[in-house]
Tab-separated table of C-alpha atoms in Angstrom:
chain	number	residue	atom	x	y	z
A	133	MET	CA	35.850	-25.323	64.401
A	134	GLU	CA	38.970	-23.475	63.300
A	135	MET	CA	40.884	-21.087	65.561
A	136	ARG	CA	43.633	-18.782	64.365
A	137	LEU	CA	45.806	-16.961	66.895
A	138	PHE	CA	47.795	-13.778	66.446
A	139	GLU	CA	50.226	-13.019	69.279
A	140	SER	CA	51.934	-9.769	70.234
A	141	LYS	CA	55.703	-9.576	69.634
A	142	ALA	CA	55.995	-8.040	73.093
A	143	MET	CA	54.681	-11.208	74.703
A	144	SER	CA	56.609	-12.369	77.702
A	145	ALA	CA	55.811	-14.756	80.537
A	146	SER	CA	52.725	-15.629	78.571
A	147	GLU	CA	50.081	-17.975	79.837
A	148	THR	CA	48.247	-20.647	77.940
A	149	VAL	CA	44.564	-20.130	78.056
A	150	GLN	CA	41.898	-22.314	76.597
A	151	MET	CA	39.130	-20.550	74.823
A	152	GLY	CA	36.230	-22.580	73.603
A	153	ARG	CA	32.636	-22.524	72.803
A	154	MET	CA	29.940	-24.021	74.952
A	155	TYR	CA	26.978	-25.151	72.940
A	156	SER	CA	24.185	-27.576	73.476
A	157	SER	CA	23.607	-30.561	71.271
A	158	ARG	CA	19.996	-31.714	71.251
A	159	PHE	CA	21.311	-35.253	71.507
A	160	SER	CA	24.204	-35.044	73.974
A	161	GLY	CA	23.674	-31.942	76.094
A	162	PHE	CA	26.479	-29.441	76.413
A	163	ARG	CA	29.736	-29.979	74.570
A	164	HIS	CA	32.996	-28.073	74.895
A	165	ILE	CA	35.300	-27.612	71.914
A	166	PRO	CA	38.657	-26.310	73.175
A	167	ALA	CA	41.410	-24.491	71.347
A	168	ALA	CA	44.614	-23.096	72.745
A	169	ALA	CA	45.213	-19.363	72.838
A	170	LYS	CA	48.090	-17.431	74.344
A	171	PHE	CA	47.603	-14.126	76.067
A	172	SER	CA	50.379	-11.697	76.934
A	173	PRO	CA	50.388	-9.835	80.244
A	174	GLN	CA	50.878	-6.663	78.160
A	175	PHE	CA	48.744	-7.091	75.042
A	176	CYS	CA	47.190	-9.920	73.114
A	177	SER	CA	44.819	-10.193	70.175
A	178	CYS	CA	42.944	-13.438	69.558
A	179	ARG	CA	40.858	-14.264	66.494
A	180	VAL	CA	38.395	-17.151	66.555
A	181	SER	CA	36.737	-18.221	63.347
A	182	PHE	CA	33.808	-20.546	62.707
A	183	PRO	CA	32.292	-21.250	59.298
A	184	GLY	CA	30.875	-17.900	58.230
A	185	ILE	CA	31.653	-16.323	61.657
A	186	LEU	CA	34.617	-14.282	62.912
A	187	LEU	CA	35.072	-13.395	66.568
A	188	LYS	CA	37.830	-11.115	67.821
A	189	ALA	CA	38.948	-10.675	71.403
A	190	SER	CA	41.725	-8.383	72.616
A	191	TYR	CA	42.821	-6.772	75.831
A	192	SER	CA	45.677	-4.939	77.431
A	193	SER	CA	46.639	-5.137	81.071
A	194	HIS	CA	49.016	-3.468	83.445
A	195	PRO	CA	49.876	-4.519	86.988
A	196	SER	CA	48.682	-1.186	88.319
A	197	SER	CA	45.337	-1.316	86.553
A	198	SER	CA	44.295	-4.942	86.789
A	199	LYS	CA	44.168	-7.615	89.426
A	200	ASN	CA	44.898	-10.321	86.899
A	201	ASN	CA	45.952	-10.745	83.330
A	202	PHE	CA	42.719	-12.127	81.940
A	203	PRO	CA	40.225	-10.249	79.798
A	204	SER	CA	36.983	-9.138	81.328
A	205	SER	CA	33.687	-10.010	79.731
A	206	ASN	CA	33.738	-6.601	78.069
A	207	ALA	CA	37.081	-7.402	76.471
A	208	ILE	CA	35.591	-10.178	74.375
A	209	GLY	CA	35.162	-8.242	71.207
A	210	SER	CA	32.695	-7.985	68.375
A	211	VAL	CA	31.255	-10.364	65.825
A	212	GLY	CA	32.815	-9.626	62.446
A	213	ASP	CA	29.780	-10.603	60.402
A	214	LYS	CA	26.879	-9.482	62.580
A	215	LEU	CA	24.501	-12.368	63.038
A	216	ALA	CA	20.812	-12.184	63.768
A	217	GLY	CA	19.514	-14.441	66.394
A	218	GLU	CA	21.791	-16.647	68.466
A	219	THR	CA	22.654	-17.033	72.161
A	220	CYS	CA	25.866	-18.780	73.167
A	221	LEU	CA	28.448	-18.939	75.956
A	222	PHE	CA	32.210	-18.513	75.795
A	223	GLN	CA	34.434	-20.002	78.469
A	224	ILE	CA	37.913	-18.880	79.389
A	225	ILE	CA	39.706	-21.636	81.247
A	226	GLY	CA	43.239	-21.291	82.626
A	227	THR	CA	45.191	-19.962	85.552
A	228	ASN	CA	46.053	-16.401	86.405
A	229	GLY	CA	49.220	-17.149	88.284
A	230	THR	CA	47.429	-17.698	91.569
A	231	GLY	CA	46.019	-21.109	90.753
A	232	THR	CA	42.476	-19.776	90.427
A	233	ARG	CA	40.334	-19.802	87.330
A	234	PRO	CA	38.516	-16.839	85.851
A	235	ASN	CA	34.758	-16.741	85.747
A	236	LEU	CA	32.527	-18.086	82.981
A	237	PHE	CA	31.750	-15.102	80.772
A	238	PRO	CA	28.349	-15.132	79.066
A	239	ARG	CA	28.260	-13.434	75.684
A	240	GLU	CA	24.983	-13.001	73.808
A	241	ILE	CA	25.347	-13.445	70.070
A	242	THR	CA	21.791	-14.561	69.217
A	243	VAL	CA	19.358	-17.432	68.813
A	244	LEU	CA	17.223	-17.287	65.683
A	245	ASP	CA	14.639	-14.580	66.243
A	246	ALA	CA	11.347	-16.298	66.967
A	247	PHE	CA	8.221	-16.151	69.082
A	248	ASP	CA	6.255	-18.793	70.946
A	249	ASP	CA	3.012	-20.208	69.595
A	250	GLU	CA	0.081	-21.162	71.815
A	251	TYR	CA	0.874	-24.885	71.635
A	252	GLY	CA	4.333	-24.863	73.196
A	253	GLY	CA	6.145	-24.451	69.910
A	254	VAL	CA	8.250	-21.811	68.188
A	255	ILE	CA	7.683	-19.770	65.024
A	256	VAL	CA	10.903	-18.434	63.492
A	257	ASP	CA	10.777	-14.863	62.209
A	258	PRO	CA	11.329	-15.132	58.420
A	259	GLU	CA	12.288	-11.449	58.196
A	260	ARG	CA	15.331	-11.780	60.484
A	261	LEU	CA	17.239	-14.775	59.140
A	262	PRO	CA	21.068	-14.710	58.966
A	263	ALA	CA	22.322	-13.627	55.570
A	264	ASN	CA	25.046	-16.255	55.344
A	265	PRO	CA	23.937	-19.921	54.831
A	266	ASN	CA	26.852	-21.205	56.932
A	267	ALA	CA	25.967	-18.851	59.765
A	268	PHE	CA	22.308	-19.868	59.404
A	269	GLY	CA	23.170	-23.572	59.750
A	270	TYR	CA	25.371	-22.945	62.779
A	271	ILE	CA	22.799	-20.762	64.521
A	272	LEU	CA	19.922	-23.079	63.602
A	273	HIS	CA	21.697	-25.996	65.276
A	274	SER	CA	22.330	-23.941	68.417
A	275	SER	CA	18.741	-22.687	68.406
A	276	LEU	CA	17.358	-26.219	68.299
A	277	SER	CA	19.495	-27.094	71.299
A	278	HIS	CA	18.295	-24.009	73.128
A	279	TRP	CA	14.636	-24.706	72.346
A	280	SER	CA	15.045	-28.334	73.332
A	281	MET	CA	16.360	-27.335	76.750
A	282	GLU	CA	13.414	-24.966	77.122
A	283	GLY	CA	11.005	-27.849	76.499
A	284	LYS	CA	9.679	-26.524	73.201
A	285	LYS	CA	7.854	-28.885	70.864
A	286	GLY	CA	7.180	-27.984	67.231
A	287	ILE	CA	9.351	-25.541	65.281
A	288	TRP	CA	7.898	-23.683	62.279
A	289	LEU	CA	10.458	-22.326	59.817
A	290	LYS	CA	9.099	-20.230	56.941
A	291	LEU	CA	11.693	-19.551	54.249
A	292	PRO	CA	10.827	-16.892	51.649
A	293	VAL	CA	11.524	-17.823	48.029
A	294	GLU	CA	14.401	-15.348	47.906
A	295	ARG	CA	16.079	-17.346	50.721
A	296	ALA	CA	15.734	-20.706	48.962
A	297	GLU	CA	19.441	-21.414	49.514
A	298	LEU	CA	18.631	-22.032	53.198
A	299	VAL	CA	16.264	-24.938	52.449
A	300	PRO	CA	18.947	-27.667	52.077
A	301	VAL	CA	20.677	-26.355	55.205
A	302	ALA	CA	17.473	-26.790	57.238
A	303	ILE	CA	16.745	-30.196	55.693
A	304	LYS	CA	20.230	-31.374	56.651
A	305	GLU	CA	19.495	-30.264	60.208
A	306	GLY	CA	16.414	-32.501	60.284
A	307	PHE	CA	13.576	-30.217	59.175
A	308	GLU	CA	10.811	-31.617	56.973
A	309	TYR	CA	8.697	-30.039	54.247
A	310	HIS	CA	5.217	-29.027	55.398
A	311	HIS	CA	3.821	-27.020	52.488
A	312	ALA	CA	4.770	-24.461	49.881
A	313	GLU	CA	3.081	-21.408	48.418
A	314	ARG	CA	4.092	-19.101	45.585
A	315	GLY	CA	6.307	-16.972	47.836
A	316	TYR	CA	7.641	-19.364	50.480
A	317	VAL	CA	8.240	-22.904	51.705
A	318	MET	CA	7.239	-23.968	55.228
A	319	LEU	CA	9.441	-26.447	57.087
A	320	THR	CA	8.822	-28.062	60.472
A	321	TYR	CA	10.824	-29.810	63.180
A	322	TRP	CA	9.387	-31.882	66.057
A	323	ILE	CA	11.638	-31.921	69.131
A	324	PRO	CA	10.026	-34.382	71.619
A	325	GLU	CA	10.389	-38.135	71.348
A	326	GLY	CA	7.422	-39.907	69.794
A	327	PRO	CA	5.144	-39.120	66.885
A	328	CYS	CA	4.949	-35.583	65.526
A	329	MET	CA	1.808	-33.805	66.730
A	330	LEU	CA	1.986	-30.827	64.372
A	331	PRO	CA	-1.068	-30.450	62.112
A	332	ALA	CA	-0.590	-31.723	58.573
A	333	ASN	CA	-0.797	-29.592	55.468
A	334	ALA	CA	-4.250	-28.633	54.141
A	335	SER	CA	-5.996	-31.805	52.986
A	336	HIS	CA	-8.753	-30.381	50.772
A	337	GLN	CA	-9.378	-28.120	47.826
A	338	VAL	CA	-12.764	-26.382	47.649
A	339	GLY	CA	-14.768	-25.967	44.470
A	340	ILE	CA	-18.124	-24.384	43.681
A	341	GLY	CA	-20.753	-24.624	40.976
A	342	GLY	CA	-23.403	-21.972	40.274
A	343	PHE	CA	-26.883	-23.155	39.312
A	344	VAL	CA	-28.462	-20.025	37.820
A	345	ILE	CA	-32.016	-20.169	36.428
A	346	ASN	CA	-33.978	-17.210	35.097
A	347	GLU	CA	-37.709	-16.400	35.042
A	348	ASN	CA	-38.028	-18.178	31.677
A	349	ASN	CA	-36.954	-21.455	33.272
A	350	GLU	CA	-33.605	-21.323	31.480
A	351	VAL	CA	-30.329	-22.455	33.014
A	352	LEU	CA	-27.081	-20.536	32.538
A	353	VAL	CA	-24.625	-23.028	30.998
A	354	VAL	CA	-21.127	-23.023	29.510
A	355	GLN	CA	-18.838	-25.139	27.373
A	356	GLU	CA	-15.201	-25.077	28.426
A	357	LYS	CA	-12.260	-24.735	26.045
A	358	HIS	CA	-10.333	-27.515	27.762
A	359	TYR	CA	-12.228	-30.704	28.582
A	360	ALA	CA	-11.968	-34.497	28.736
A	361	PRO	CA	-13.012	-36.345	25.563
A	362	ALA	CA	-16.037	-37.782	27.355
A	363	CYS	CA	-17.339	-34.219	27.931
A	364	ALA	CA	-17.242	-33.119	24.298
A	365	GLY	CA	-20.386	-31.131	23.481
A	366	PHE	CA	-21.541	-31.092	27.110
A	367	TRP	CA	-23.197	-27.957	28.499
A	368	LYS	CA	-22.471	-27.533	32.210
A	369	ILE	CA	-23.077	-25.033	34.973
A	370	PRO	CA	-20.231	-22.537	35.678
A	371	THR	CA	-17.721	-23.997	38.128
A	372	GLY	CA	-14.417	-23.033	39.728
A	373	PHE	CA	-12.338	-22.963	42.896
A	374	ILE	CA	-12.682	-20.857	46.019
A	375	LEU	CA	-9.845	-18.377	46.506
A	376	GLU	CA	-7.893	-18.038	49.731
A	377	SER	CA	-9.999	-16.317	52.446
A	378	GLU	CA	-13.042	-16.261	50.153
A	379	GLU	CA	-16.552	-17.213	51.265
A	380	ILE	CA	-18.374	-20.019	49.460
A	381	PHE	CA	-21.245	-17.748	48.446
A	382	THR	CA	-18.998	-14.935	47.180
A	383	GLY	CA	-16.873	-17.448	45.280
A	384	ALA	CA	-19.924	-18.803	43.477
A	385	VAL	CA	-21.058	-15.307	42.478
A	386	ARG	CA	-17.533	-14.413	41.327
A	387	GLU	CA	-17.061	-17.538	39.180
A	388	VAL	CA	-20.366	-17.026	37.373
A	389	LYS	CA	-19.452	-13.397	36.721
A	390	GLU	CA	-15.974	-14.260	35.430
A	391	GLU	CA	-17.110	-17.015	33.053
A	392	THR	CA	-20.348	-15.517	31.725
A	393	GLY	CA	-20.515	-11.838	32.710
A	394	ILE	CA	-23.831	-12.462	34.500
A	395	ASP	CA	-24.389	-10.759	37.856
A	396	THR	CA	-26.082	-12.976	40.430
A	397	GLU	CA	-27.266	-13.112	44.009
A	398	PHE	CA	-26.574	-16.076	46.293
A	399	VAL	CA	-29.662	-18.005	47.467
A	400	GLU	CA	-28.549	-21.264	49.070
A	401	VAL	CA	-26.072	-24.110	49.089
A	402	ILE	CA	-28.155	-26.889	47.537
A	403	ALA	CA	-25.767	-29.781	48.165
A	404	PHE	CA	-22.071	-30.595	48.318
A	405	ARG	CA	-19.924	-33.478	47.163
A	406	HIS	CA	-16.934	-34.912	49.038
A	407	ALA	CA	-14.374	-36.896	47.004
A	408	HIS	CA	-10.819	-38.094	47.659
A	409	ASN	CA	-7.519	-38.354	45.752
A	410	VAL	CA	-8.760	-35.797	43.243
A	411	ALA	CA	-5.760	-33.515	42.667
A	412	PHE	CA	-2.245	-34.023	44.051
A	413	GLU	CA	-3.716	-36.792	46.236
A	414	LYS	CA	-5.868	-34.199	48.044
A	415	SER	CA	-9.552	-34.480	48.841
A	416	ASP	CA	-12.156	-32.256	47.218
A	417	LEU	CA	-15.236	-30.456	48.532
A	418	PHE	CA	-17.568	-29.217	45.798
A	419	PHE	CA	-20.514	-26.955	46.724
A	420	ILE	CA	-23.494	-26.542	44.383
A	421	CYS	CA	-25.019	-23.110	44.962
A	422	MET	CA	-28.339	-21.805	43.702
A	423	LEU	CA	-28.020	-18.221	42.452
A	424	ARG	CA	-30.612	-15.698	41.331
A	425	PRO	CA	-29.674	-13.799	38.125
A	426	LEU	CA	-29.531	-9.993	38.287
A	427	SER	CA	-28.624	-9.467	34.616
A	428	THR	CA	-29.217	-11.270	31.327
A	429	GLU	CA	-26.533	-10.283	28.805
A	430	ILE	CA	-23.766	-12.882	28.502
A	431	THR	CA	-20.105	-11.945	28.040
A	432	VAL	CA	-17.882	-15.013	27.555
A	433	ASP	CA	-14.494	-15.366	29.220
A	434	ASP	CA	-12.247	-16.092	26.218
A	435	LEU	CA	-9.492	-17.660	28.328
A	436	GLU	CA	-11.501	-20.566	29.756
A	437	ILE	CA	-14.916	-20.658	28.106
A	438	GLU	CA	-15.700	-21.693	24.541
A	439	ALA	CA	-19.380	-20.704	24.686
A	440	ALA	CA	-22.138	-19.732	27.130
A	441	LYS	CA	-25.915	-19.426	26.802
A	442	TRP	CA	-29.296	-19.619	28.501
A	443	MET	CA	-30.544	-23.198	27.954
A	444	PRO	CA	-34.106	-24.473	28.617
A	445	LEU	CA	-34.149	-26.562	31.786
A	446	ASP	CA	-35.700	-29.594	30.074
A	447	GLU	CA	-33.061	-29.547	27.348
A	448	PHE	CA	-30.325	-29.228	29.929
A	449	VAL	CA	-31.615	-32.196	31.939
A	450	GLU	CA	-31.948	-34.411	28.864
A	451	GLN	CA	-28.271	-34.276	27.992
A	452	PRO	CA	-26.891	-37.859	27.844
A	453	LEU	CA	-24.047	-37.141	30.265
A	454	ILE	CA	-26.515	-36.022	32.938
A	455	GLN	CA	-28.906	-38.898	32.331
A	456	GLU	CA	-26.099	-41.472	32.423
A	457	ASP	CA	-24.283	-40.121	35.475
A	458	SER	CA	-25.948	-40.831	38.823
A	459	MET	CA	-24.276	-37.923	40.616
A	460	PHE	CA	-25.106	-35.285	37.963
A	461	LYS	CA	-28.628	-36.624	37.751
A	462	LYS	CA	-29.093	-36.406	41.530
A	463	ILE	CA	-27.711	-32.870	41.711
A	464	ILE	CA	-30.102	-31.637	39.026
A	465	SER	CA	-33.055	-33.409	40.645
A	466	ILE	CA	-32.269	-31.637	43.940
A	467	CYS	CA	-32.096	-28.273	42.152
A	468	ILE	CA	-35.462	-28.934	40.483
A	469	ALA	CA	-36.956	-29.941	43.845
A	470	ARG	CA	-35.729	-26.652	45.283
A	471	LEU	CA	-37.397	-24.755	42.428
A	472	GLY	CA	-40.638	-26.573	43.249
A	473	LYS	CA	-40.223	-25.677	46.936
A	474	HIS	CA	-40.012	-29.325	47.947
A	475	TYR	CA	-36.506	-28.985	49.308
A	476	CYS	CA	-34.671	-26.463	51.477
A	477	GLY	CA	-30.964	-25.794	51.070
A	478	LEU	CA	-28.455	-24.159	53.385
A	479	SER	CA	-28.409	-20.389	53.664
A	480	SER	CA	-25.452	-18.395	54.992
A	481	HIS	CA	-25.608	-16.734	58.418
A	482	GLN	CA	-22.880	-14.507	59.831
A	483	VAL	CA	-22.016	-15.358	63.432
A	484	VAL	CA	-19.225	-14.620	65.893
A	485	SER	CA	-17.974	-17.283	68.278
A	486	LYS	CA	-16.525	-16.404	71.670
A	487	PHE	CA	-14.178	-19.353	71.191
A	488	ASP	CA	-11.990	-17.467	68.712
A	489	GLY	CA	-13.712	-14.082	68.322
A	490	ARG	CA	-13.890	-14.474	64.544
A	491	LEU	CA	-16.740	-13.627	62.226
A	492	SER	CA	-17.741	-16.824	60.419
A	493	SER	CA	-20.341	-18.006	57.929
A	494	LEU	CA	-22.543	-20.734	59.331
A	495	TYR	CA	-24.599	-22.578	56.717
A	496	TYR	CA	-27.893	-24.105	57.819
A	497	ASN	CA	-31.493	-24.256	56.719
A	498	VAL	CA	-34.242	-22.398	58.527
A	499	VAL	CA	-37.706	-23.939	58.469
A	500	ASP	CA	-40.506	-22.113	60.254
A	501	ALA	CA	-44.239	-21.606	59.813
A	502	GLN	CA	-43.733	-18.644	57.497
A	503	ASP	CA	-41.097	-20.243	55.284
A	504	PHE	CA	-41.753	-23.978	55.457
A	505	ASN	CA	-41.623	-24.308	51.673
A	506	CYS	CA	-38.469	-22.126	51.336
A	507	SER	CA	-40.526	-19.527	49.451
A	508	SER	CA	-37.657	-17.048	49.318
A	509	CYS	CA	-36.373	-18.602	46.090
């Protein structure tokens, strides 16, 4: 901390006063960093500077208007570069000629603006971060001390991409990467001793495949523009990834539409595959959905798809890659069993749970006397 003092030329019988900052270290409790300042009985101006922060305090006194020569709490002036979010204490220590000490003057400057989560943690407001990286680092340190004293646990710090310069400051303070999206990076900090109990980043990606078969017993298939050498010449069902906040059944309908131009209606989830270390060391859930076609004219997506067509089911099944791959072969056999009404898949049902009040899709199969053979397909 650096302190620069500017004294009045009219100073006489001045007193030495210590002005310092009280702040809490999350490791060692409160610490006091003193610096000497002189105040005149008539007028004094004191400037205190921290990295990226300028504080000014001034006062004037007269024997007829003041009981002592020390500034009141209102005399501690303004913050030069207004900072969002920190709370701190200033302490004036010295004597006023009578051997007594002035009071401890609280001065609110700000803690990082944040709100509590339901698990005893804190979520920092990404819209109200200090503009200056030095000020951010100083306030972040003080905030961690404040939250530690309050018994908080996990701290969530979301930094927008336009504030990327704050990332190394937070990392230096002890924050860790949690995840990143196109517009932000999420950092976390665990205050209590022991293992971090914050939930990890998302562990899975979700894919879908649309098995579409028409009244002529033809399967809608595509050949992709980009493929592994082993898949050269292979005709496959349309596949893709679920978008954020997208239902499995709507994602399947969308992917088929995008790749082939065919409109479809969701029938059931026939099966799903669970695999690990697929992409970026994440796990993968892949849902095979049976869809009913609502149109017939194919329009190929030129960006991803080389060709698309309606292919006879028998011809599709006889492809070497399907016959030689146990998983592909099993998936197709399940789809054929569903067409023969020897198998029931999972249909989507909209339900609301009192646990969280959210509308959710619950997938399960319904077997009753009227629909034992899943005749809706």
